Each structure stands twice: as C-alpha cells, then as structure tokens.
Short mmCIF file of C-alpha atoms and ligand atoms in Angstrom, two decimals:
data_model
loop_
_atom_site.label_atom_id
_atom_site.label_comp_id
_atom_site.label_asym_id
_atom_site.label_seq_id
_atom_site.Cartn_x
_atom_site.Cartn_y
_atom_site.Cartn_z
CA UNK A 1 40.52 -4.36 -59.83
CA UNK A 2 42.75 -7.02 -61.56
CA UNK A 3 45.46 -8.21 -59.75
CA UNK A 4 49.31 -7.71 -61.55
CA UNK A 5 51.43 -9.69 -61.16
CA UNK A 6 54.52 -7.57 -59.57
CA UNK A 7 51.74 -7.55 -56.65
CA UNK A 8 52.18 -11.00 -56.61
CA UNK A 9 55.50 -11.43 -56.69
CA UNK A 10 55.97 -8.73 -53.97
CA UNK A 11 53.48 -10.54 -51.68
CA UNK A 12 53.76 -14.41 -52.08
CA UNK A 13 57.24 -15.40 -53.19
CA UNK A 14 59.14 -16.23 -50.12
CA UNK A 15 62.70 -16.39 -52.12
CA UNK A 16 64.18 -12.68 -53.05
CA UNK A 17 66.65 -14.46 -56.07
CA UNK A 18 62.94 -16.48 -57.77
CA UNK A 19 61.27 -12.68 -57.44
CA UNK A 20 63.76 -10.79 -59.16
CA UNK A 21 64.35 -13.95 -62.11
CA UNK A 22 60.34 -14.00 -62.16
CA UNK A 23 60.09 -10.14 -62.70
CA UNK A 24 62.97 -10.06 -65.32
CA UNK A 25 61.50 -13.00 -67.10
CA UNK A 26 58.02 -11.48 -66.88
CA UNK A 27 59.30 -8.44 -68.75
CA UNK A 28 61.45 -10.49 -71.41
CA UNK A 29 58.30 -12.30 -72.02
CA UNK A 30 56.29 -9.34 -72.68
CA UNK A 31 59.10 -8.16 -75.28
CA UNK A 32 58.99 -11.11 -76.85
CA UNK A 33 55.40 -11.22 -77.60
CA UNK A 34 55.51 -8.13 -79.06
CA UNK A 35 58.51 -9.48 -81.14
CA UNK A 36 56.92 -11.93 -82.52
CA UNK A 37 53.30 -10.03 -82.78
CA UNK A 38 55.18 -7.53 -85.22
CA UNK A 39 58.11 -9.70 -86.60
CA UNK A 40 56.27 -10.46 -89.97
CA UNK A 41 55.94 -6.74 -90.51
CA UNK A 42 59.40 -5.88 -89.51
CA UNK A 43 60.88 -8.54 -91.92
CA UNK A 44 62.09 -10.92 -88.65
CA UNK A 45 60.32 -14.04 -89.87
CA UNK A 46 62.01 -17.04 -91.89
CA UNK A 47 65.54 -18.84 -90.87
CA UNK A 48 68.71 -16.96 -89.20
CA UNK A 49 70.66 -18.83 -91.92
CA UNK A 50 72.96 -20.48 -88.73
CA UNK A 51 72.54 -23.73 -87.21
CA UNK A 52 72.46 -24.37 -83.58
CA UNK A 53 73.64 -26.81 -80.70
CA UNK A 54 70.65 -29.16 -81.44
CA UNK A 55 71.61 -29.36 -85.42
CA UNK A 56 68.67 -27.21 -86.14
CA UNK A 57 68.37 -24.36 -88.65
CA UNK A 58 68.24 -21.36 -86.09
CA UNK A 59 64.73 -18.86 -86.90
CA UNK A 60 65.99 -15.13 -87.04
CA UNK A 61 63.31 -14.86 -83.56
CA UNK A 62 65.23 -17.67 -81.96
CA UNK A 63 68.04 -15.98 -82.30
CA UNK A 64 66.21 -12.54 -81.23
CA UNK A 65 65.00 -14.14 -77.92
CA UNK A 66 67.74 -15.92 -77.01
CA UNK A 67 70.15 -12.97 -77.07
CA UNK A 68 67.17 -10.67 -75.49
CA UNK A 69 66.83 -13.16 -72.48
CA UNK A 70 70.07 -13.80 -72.36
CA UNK A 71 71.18 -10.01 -72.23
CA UNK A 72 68.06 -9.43 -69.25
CA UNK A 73 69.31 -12.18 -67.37
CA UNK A 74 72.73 -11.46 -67.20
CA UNK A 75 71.92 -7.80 -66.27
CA UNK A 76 69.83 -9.23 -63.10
CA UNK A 77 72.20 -9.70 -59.99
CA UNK A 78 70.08 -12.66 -58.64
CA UNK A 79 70.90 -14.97 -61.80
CA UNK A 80 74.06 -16.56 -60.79
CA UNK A 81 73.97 -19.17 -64.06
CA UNK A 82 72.24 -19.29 -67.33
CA UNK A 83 71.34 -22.54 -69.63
CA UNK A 84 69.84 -21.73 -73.16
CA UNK A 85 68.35 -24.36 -75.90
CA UNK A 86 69.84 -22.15 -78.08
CA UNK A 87 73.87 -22.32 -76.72
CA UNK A 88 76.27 -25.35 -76.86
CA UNK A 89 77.13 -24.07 -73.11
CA UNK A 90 76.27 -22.67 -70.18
CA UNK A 91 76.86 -18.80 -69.12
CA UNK A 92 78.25 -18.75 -65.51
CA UNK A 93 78.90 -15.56 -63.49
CA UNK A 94 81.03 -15.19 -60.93
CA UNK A 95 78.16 -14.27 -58.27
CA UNK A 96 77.23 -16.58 -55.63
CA UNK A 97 74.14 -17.09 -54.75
CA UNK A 98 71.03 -16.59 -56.68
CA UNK A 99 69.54 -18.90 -59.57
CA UNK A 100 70.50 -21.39 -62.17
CA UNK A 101 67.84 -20.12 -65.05
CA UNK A 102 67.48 -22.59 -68.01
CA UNK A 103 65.03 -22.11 -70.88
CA UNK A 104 64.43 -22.63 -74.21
CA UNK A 105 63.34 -18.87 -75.57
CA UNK A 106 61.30 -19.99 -78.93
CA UNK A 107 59.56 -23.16 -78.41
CA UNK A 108 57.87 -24.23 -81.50
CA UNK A 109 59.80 -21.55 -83.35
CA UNK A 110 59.70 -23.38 -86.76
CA UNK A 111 55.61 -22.50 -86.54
CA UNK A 112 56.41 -18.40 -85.96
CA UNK A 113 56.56 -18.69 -90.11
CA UNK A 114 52.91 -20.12 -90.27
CA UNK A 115 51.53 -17.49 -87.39
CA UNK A 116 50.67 -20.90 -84.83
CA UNK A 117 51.13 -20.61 -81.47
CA UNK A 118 54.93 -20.92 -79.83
CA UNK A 119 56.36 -19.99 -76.79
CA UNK A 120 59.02 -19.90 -74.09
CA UNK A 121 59.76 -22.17 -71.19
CA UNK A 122 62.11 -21.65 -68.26
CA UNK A 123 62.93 -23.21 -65.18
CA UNK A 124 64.68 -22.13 -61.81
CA UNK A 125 67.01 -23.80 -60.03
CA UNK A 126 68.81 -23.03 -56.80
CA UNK A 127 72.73 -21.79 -57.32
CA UNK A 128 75.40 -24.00 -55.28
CA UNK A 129 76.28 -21.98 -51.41
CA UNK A 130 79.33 -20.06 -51.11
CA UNK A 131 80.73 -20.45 -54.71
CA UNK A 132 79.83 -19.32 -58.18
CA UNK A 133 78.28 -21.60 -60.35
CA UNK A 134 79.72 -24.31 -62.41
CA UNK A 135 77.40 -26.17 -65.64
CA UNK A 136 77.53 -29.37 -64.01
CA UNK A 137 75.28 -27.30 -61.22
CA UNK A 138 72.26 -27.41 -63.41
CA UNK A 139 72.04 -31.72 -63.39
CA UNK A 140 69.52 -31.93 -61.15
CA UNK A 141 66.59 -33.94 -60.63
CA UNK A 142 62.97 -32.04 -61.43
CA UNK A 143 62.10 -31.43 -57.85
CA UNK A 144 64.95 -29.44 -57.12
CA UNK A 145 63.52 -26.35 -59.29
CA UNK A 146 62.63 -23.09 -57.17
CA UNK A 147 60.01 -22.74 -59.98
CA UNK A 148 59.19 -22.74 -63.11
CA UNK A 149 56.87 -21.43 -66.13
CA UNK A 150 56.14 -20.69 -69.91
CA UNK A 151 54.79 -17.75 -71.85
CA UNK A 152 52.66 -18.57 -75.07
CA UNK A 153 52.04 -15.92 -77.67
CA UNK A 154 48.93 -17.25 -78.88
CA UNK A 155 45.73 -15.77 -79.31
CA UNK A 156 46.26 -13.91 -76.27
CA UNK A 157 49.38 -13.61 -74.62
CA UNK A 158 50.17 -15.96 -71.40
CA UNK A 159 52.02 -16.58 -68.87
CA UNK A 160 51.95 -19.43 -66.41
CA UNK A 161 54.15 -20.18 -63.83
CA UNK A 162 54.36 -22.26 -60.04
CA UNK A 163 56.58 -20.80 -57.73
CA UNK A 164 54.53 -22.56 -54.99
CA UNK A 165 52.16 -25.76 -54.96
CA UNK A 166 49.74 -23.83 -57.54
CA UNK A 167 50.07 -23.11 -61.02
CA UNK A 168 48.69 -19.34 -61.99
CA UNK A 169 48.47 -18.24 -64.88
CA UNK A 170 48.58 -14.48 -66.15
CA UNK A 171 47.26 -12.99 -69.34
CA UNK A 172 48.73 -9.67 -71.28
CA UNK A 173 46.93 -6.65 -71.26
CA UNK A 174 46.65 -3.99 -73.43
CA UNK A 175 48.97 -2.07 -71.56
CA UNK A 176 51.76 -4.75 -71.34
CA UNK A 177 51.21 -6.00 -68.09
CA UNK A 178 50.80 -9.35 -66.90
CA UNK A 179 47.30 -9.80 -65.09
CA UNK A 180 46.17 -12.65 -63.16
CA UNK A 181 43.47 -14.28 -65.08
CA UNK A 182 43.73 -18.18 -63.75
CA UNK A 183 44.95 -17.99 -59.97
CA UNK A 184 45.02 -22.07 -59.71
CA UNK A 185 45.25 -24.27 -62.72
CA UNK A 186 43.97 -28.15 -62.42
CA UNK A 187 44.33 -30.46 -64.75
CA UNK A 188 40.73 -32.77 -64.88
CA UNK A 189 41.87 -36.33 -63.96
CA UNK A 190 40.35 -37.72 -67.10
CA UNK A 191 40.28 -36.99 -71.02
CA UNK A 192 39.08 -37.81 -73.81
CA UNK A 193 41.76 -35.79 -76.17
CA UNK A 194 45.04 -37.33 -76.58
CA UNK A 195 48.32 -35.57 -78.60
CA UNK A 196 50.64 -37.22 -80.36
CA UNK A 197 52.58 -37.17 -83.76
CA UNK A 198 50.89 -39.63 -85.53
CA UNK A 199 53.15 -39.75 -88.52
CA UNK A 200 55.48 -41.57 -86.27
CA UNK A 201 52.86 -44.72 -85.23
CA UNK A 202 55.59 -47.15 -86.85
CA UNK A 203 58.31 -46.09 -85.18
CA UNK A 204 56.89 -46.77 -81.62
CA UNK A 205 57.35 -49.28 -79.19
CA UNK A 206 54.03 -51.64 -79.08
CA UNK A 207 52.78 -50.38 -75.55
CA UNK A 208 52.36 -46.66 -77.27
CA UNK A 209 51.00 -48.45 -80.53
CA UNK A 210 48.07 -50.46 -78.32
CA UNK A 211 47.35 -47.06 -76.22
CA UNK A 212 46.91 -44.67 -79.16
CA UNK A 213 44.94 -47.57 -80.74
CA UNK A 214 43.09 -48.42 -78.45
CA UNK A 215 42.13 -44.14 -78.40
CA UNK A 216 42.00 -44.59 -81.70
CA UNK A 217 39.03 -47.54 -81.21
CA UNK A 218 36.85 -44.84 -80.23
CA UNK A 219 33.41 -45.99 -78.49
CA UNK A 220 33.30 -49.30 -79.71
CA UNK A 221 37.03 -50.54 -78.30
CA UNK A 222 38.38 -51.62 -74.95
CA UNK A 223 38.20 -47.74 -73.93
CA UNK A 224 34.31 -47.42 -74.55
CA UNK A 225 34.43 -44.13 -74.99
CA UNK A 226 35.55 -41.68 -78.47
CA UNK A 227 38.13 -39.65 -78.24
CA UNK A 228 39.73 -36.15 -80.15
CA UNK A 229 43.52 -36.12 -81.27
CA UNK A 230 45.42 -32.05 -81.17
CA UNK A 231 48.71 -31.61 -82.39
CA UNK A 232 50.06 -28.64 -82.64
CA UNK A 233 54.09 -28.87 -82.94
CA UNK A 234 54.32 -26.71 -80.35
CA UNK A 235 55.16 -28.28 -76.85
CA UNK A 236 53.96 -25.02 -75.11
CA UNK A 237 50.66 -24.85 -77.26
CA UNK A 238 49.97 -28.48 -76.08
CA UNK A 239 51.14 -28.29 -72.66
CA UNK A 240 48.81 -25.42 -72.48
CA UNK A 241 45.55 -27.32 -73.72
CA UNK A 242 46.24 -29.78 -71.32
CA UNK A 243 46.55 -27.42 -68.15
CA UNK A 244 43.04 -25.28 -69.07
CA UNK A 245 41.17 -28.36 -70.36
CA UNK A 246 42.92 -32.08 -69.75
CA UNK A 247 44.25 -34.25 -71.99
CA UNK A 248 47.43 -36.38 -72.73
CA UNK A 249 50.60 -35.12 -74.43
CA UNK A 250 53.22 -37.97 -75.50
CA UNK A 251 56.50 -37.69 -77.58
CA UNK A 252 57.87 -41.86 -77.14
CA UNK A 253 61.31 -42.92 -77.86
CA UNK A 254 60.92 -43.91 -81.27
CA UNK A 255 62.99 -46.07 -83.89
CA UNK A 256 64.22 -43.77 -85.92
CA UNK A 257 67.07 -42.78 -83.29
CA UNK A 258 67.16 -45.59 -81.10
CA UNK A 259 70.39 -44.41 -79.27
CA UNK A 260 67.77 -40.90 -78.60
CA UNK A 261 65.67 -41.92 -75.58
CA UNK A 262 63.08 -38.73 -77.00
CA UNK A 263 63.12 -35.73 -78.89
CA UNK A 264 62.10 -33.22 -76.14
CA UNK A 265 65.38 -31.77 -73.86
CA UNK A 266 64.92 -32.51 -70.34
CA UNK A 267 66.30 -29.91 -68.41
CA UNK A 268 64.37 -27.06 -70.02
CA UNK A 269 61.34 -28.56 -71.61
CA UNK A 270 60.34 -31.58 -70.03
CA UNK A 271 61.09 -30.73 -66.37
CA UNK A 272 59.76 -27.45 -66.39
CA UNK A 273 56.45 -28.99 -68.14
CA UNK A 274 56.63 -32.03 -65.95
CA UNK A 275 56.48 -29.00 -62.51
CA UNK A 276 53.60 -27.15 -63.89
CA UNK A 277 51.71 -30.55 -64.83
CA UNK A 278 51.93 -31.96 -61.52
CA UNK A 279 51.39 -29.07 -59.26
CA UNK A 280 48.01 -28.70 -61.04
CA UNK A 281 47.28 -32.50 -60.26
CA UNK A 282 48.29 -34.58 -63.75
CA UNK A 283 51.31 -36.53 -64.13
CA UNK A 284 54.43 -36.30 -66.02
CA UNK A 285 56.61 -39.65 -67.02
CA UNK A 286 59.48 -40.82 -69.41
CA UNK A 287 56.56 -43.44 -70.71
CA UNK A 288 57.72 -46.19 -67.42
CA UNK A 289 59.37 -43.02 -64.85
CA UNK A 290 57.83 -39.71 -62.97
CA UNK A 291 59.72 -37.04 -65.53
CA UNK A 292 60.88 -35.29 -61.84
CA UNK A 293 62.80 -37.95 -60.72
CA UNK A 294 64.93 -37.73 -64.07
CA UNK A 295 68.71 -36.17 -63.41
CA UNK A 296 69.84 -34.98 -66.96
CA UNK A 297 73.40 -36.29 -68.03
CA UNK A 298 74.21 -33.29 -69.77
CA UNK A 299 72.77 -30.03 -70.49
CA UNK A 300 70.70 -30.38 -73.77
CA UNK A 301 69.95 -34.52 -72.65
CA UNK A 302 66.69 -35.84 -74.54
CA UNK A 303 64.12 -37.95 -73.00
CA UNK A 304 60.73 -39.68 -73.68
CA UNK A 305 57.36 -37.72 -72.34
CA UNK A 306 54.09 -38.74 -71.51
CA UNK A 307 52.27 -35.77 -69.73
CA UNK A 308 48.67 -34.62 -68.45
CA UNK A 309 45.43 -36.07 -66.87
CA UNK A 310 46.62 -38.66 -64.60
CA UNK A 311 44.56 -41.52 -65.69
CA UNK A 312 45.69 -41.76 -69.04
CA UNK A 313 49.15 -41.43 -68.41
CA UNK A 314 49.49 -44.44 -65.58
CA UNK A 315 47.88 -45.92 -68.63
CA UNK A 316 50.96 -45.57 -70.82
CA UNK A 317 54.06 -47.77 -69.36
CA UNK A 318 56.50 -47.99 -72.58
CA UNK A 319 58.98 -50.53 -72.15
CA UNK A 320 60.83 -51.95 -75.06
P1 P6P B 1 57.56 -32.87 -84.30
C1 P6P B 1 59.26 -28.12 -81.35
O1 P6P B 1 60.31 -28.31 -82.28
C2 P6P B 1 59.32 -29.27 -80.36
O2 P6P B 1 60.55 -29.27 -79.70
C3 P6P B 1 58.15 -29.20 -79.39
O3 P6P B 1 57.79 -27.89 -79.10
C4 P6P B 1 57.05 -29.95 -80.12
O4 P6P B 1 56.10 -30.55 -79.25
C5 P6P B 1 57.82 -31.01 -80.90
O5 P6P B 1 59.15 -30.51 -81.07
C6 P6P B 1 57.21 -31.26 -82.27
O6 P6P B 1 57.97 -32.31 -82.84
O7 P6P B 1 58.47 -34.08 -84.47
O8 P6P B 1 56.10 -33.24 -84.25
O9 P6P B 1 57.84 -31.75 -85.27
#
C-alpha cells in the first residue's frame, strides 16, 4: 500500500505550524501542476505583460502561482509571514506564532513556454515569540529553517522536502495525491556530470575557469576521468538531477555585474537548495562559504552557488 503523504505529516513532524504549511503547500503544489499541465490549452502560456521586483518580465503562470500560494497561505492560521520572488515585500499577519514561508512559486518559469521542466521552492522559517512578524524576521542564516522543499512539474510530478535530517521525496498520482516514492535521498559523494552556463566561461573568476576546464579536459587532464555537462535553466530541474543521481550545480559571481555577488536569491532559492543538498550528504557553498551560514541582507539578496556531490564542490574555492 503506498504511503501518502498526509500519513506522514500526521506521524513524523514534531512541529504543528511546519504540518499545517507542509499540507497547504502540498495541495498548492498539486494545483499548480495541473496549472501548468493544462496552461497551453487554456491559453495561460507566454508573458503577463508586467514586470516584477527582480526587473523580470512576469509569465502569466508566475503570476497564477504566486497569487494561488499566496491566497492558500494566507488562509492557513499557522503562517504568521509570507516572502514571495514574485513581491517587492513581505506579507505579515498579525498572528503570532507559526511560520515565516518564503518561496519562489515558478522557478524556471521563462521555460513553461518551451514545455521544460520548472518548479517551486519554499522554505520555513520559525516566526519571532510573542509578537507578529516583522520582514526583517526572515534574515536568517540557512540553518535556522524548520524545513524546506520544491515541487517539479516534470515528467512526473514531485515533491521533495526535509522537515527532519532526511530528504523524501513524493511523486503525484493519478488521483492527485502526493505518494512517497524516495523515503531518503543521498547525494553520491562523487560525479562525473557538472552544470553550469557555459556561455558565461569569460565572465568568471579564474578558479571557476581552471575547474570547469579542467572537467572540460576529460580523461586525458589533471581529473583523469571524462565527464557530462546538463543545463537546464531551471534551478529546480538541476537541483533535482543532482539529489537522484550526483553531480555539481554552479552559478559564480560573474563580470558582467560585479556589484551582483550571483544571480540566484538567497533566501528562497539558494538556502532552501543548500537544506535539501546537505541533509542528503552533498554540500552547498557561495564558491569559498557553506551557503547555510549565509544571513541575507535583504529579502530578494543574490549570492554565488556551488552545490552537490561533496567532492567536487570542496574542489571549487572562487576567490577573486
Ligand atoms: P541563466 C531561472 O531564471 C533561474 O533563476 C534558475 O532557475 C536557473 O538555474 C537560472 O536562473 C538560469 O540562469 O542565466 O542560465 O538563464
């Protein structure tokens, strides 16, 4: 009989506020597959025509999902605070109590277009004791989240999540439930499939240049061994290779915004990520530090990531 996973939040999570954010998000997930399973036949493909916080032309589904998570969320008494990629600001209640919840709801949305893989990442955080929640709440380091996860409508339909030291991951069924498929996710200490947007090789600092050359060298460089490049645009689609088969994920600083210490947002891409990665035994860095030891200066704050099998990324130390 396949286990669901309302049985599993009912019988391991420890924390009543992470059960009842889990369960909502669970369900929001599940609508937002079949959003974006149907959204080229019910015309909800191409841009929103808006731009949002991050100077980026808004996708009528990232719109969509951020006002469906953000409506579930703020209907759920246990979600004292709510962060989106998608809003210059955060939404704070006047509960006390509960969860920060901060997630980007269409990762990789400018693939929906081109049917590839994309996805939605959150991350939970604990609310402040004995007053409601103010945005400067959700600058925390990485290993203050309660938990954290991502949903990627690929292929199939899945959602992975650590609320505890594992990582499990759940698939969709036929009926619209979430079923355990992958009860403890491990990340193989070694790789020989590296991602990386190669378009951007001159903009790097020379420590990534050498690494992804010396990958690059194959069998008859200083790694002795050949090695296979994925990129998908999508961080969840990546992230995801990584956590069912290995492999290293980077997005450097790079030249062409030096003042921009990465693309990727920290508070609800990288740290989420950086959780999942590390429960299941890889690493997750800024290119020099551990990704959970990061504390965001503001809400939508960039940063550098190296992420996956541990060997390769204690290979990777990118200082200027
Ligand atoms: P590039 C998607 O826009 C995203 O934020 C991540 O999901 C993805 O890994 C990265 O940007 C892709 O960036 O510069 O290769 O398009």
């Amino acid at each position: 009989m396949p286990i669901r996973l309302e049985a599993i939040l009912q019988d391991q999570v420890d924390h009543p506020a992470v059960r009842d954010v889990l369960a909502v998000l669970a369900d929001a997930c599940a609508e937002i597959s079949r959003l974006v399973r149907s959204a080229a036949v019910a015309g909800q493909l191409g841009a929103a025509g808006v731009v949002n916080v991050q100077q980026e032309d808004q996708k009528a589904l990232d719109v969509l999902t951020d006002e469906l998570l953000t409506a579930r969320l703020m209907e759920c008494s246990a979600v004292a605070a709510l962060a989106s990629e998608e809003q210059a600001d955060a939404v704070c209640t006047d509960r006390t109590g509960g969860c920060l919840v901060a997630f980007d709801p269409l990762d990789g949305s400018s693939n929906v277009d081109v049917n590839v893989s994309v996805g939605t990442i959150f991350s939970l955080r604990p609310a402040p004791d004995g007053r409601p929640a103010h945005p400067e709440d959700f600058l925390g380091d990485g290993r203050a989240q309660l938990a954290a996860g991502y949903a990627v409508y690929g292929p199939q339909s899945m959602l992975v999540m650590s609320f505890d030291a594992r990582v499990m991951a759940f698939s969709l069924d036929e009926d619209g439930a979430w079923v355990l498929t992958h009860p403890a996710l491990a990340v193989p200490v070694g790789t020989k499939e590296f991602a990386i947007n190669l378009s951007n090789r001159r903009h790097w600092r020379a420590p990534v240049i050498s690494y992804i050359e010396d990958c690059l060298a194959g069998r008859d460089g200083p790694r002795g061994k050949d090695f296979n490049m994925r990129w998908v645009g999508s961080m969840v689609a990546d992230v995801h290779r990584i956590l069912m088969r290995g492999g290293v994920f980077l997005y450097p600083w790079d030249a062409r915004e030096p003042d921009r210490p990465g693309k990727l947002r920290m508070l609800y891409e990288a740290h989420p990520m950086a959780l999942l990665v590390e429960r299941a035994g890889g690493r997750a860095t800024d290119g020099v530090r551990p990704l959970l030891e990061r504390v965001p200066p503001s809400l939508h704050a960039r940063t550098a990531v190296v992420l996956g099998s541990a060997d390769e990324v204690e290979r990777v130390r990118d200082v200027g």
